[in-house]
XYZ file of C-alpha atoms in Angstrom:
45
model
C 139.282 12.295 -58.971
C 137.423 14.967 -57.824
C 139.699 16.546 -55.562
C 141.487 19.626 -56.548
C 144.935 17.428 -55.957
C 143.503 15.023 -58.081
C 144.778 12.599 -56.282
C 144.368 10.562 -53.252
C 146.476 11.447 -50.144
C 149.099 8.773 -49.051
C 149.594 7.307 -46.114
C 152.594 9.120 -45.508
C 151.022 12.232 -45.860
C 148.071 11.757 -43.702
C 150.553 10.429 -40.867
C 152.804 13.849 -41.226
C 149.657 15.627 -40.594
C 148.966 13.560 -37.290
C 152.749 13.877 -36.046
C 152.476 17.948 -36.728
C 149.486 18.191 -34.291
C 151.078 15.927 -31.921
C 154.773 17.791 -31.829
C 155.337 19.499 -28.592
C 157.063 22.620 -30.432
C 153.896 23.483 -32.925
C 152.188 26.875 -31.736
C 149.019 25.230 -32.313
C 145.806 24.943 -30.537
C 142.111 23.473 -30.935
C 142.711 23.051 -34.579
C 141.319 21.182 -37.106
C 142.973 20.329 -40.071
C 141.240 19.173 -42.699
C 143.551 16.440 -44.639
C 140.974 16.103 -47.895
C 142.833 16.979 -50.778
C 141.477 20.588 -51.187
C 138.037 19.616 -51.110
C 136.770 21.451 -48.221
C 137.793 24.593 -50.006
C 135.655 23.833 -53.076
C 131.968 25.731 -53.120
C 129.360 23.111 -53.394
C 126.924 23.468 -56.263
C-alpha cells in the first residue's frame, strides 16, 4: 500500500479514534484528526 503503515486501518482502530474525540475527559478542542495511515504527513511529489 502506499501508506507509510502499509496497511489499511481497521475498524477497530478508526472507531477508537471516534470514541477519543467523543470522551468527556479528553482536553481536546476543534480538532481534526486525520485517521489515514500516515499519509497526510507524506510531501506530495
Amino acid at each position: 500500500l502506499a501508506t507509510p503503515m502499509k496497511r489499511h486501518g481497521t475498524v477497530e482502530e478508526i472507531a477508537a479514534a471516534a470514541l477519543f474525540l467523543g470522551f468527556d475527559a479528553t482536553f481536546t478542542t476543534g480538532i481534526e484528526l486525520p485517521i489515514d495511515g500516515g499519509i497526510s504527513t507524506v510531501d506530495a511529489p
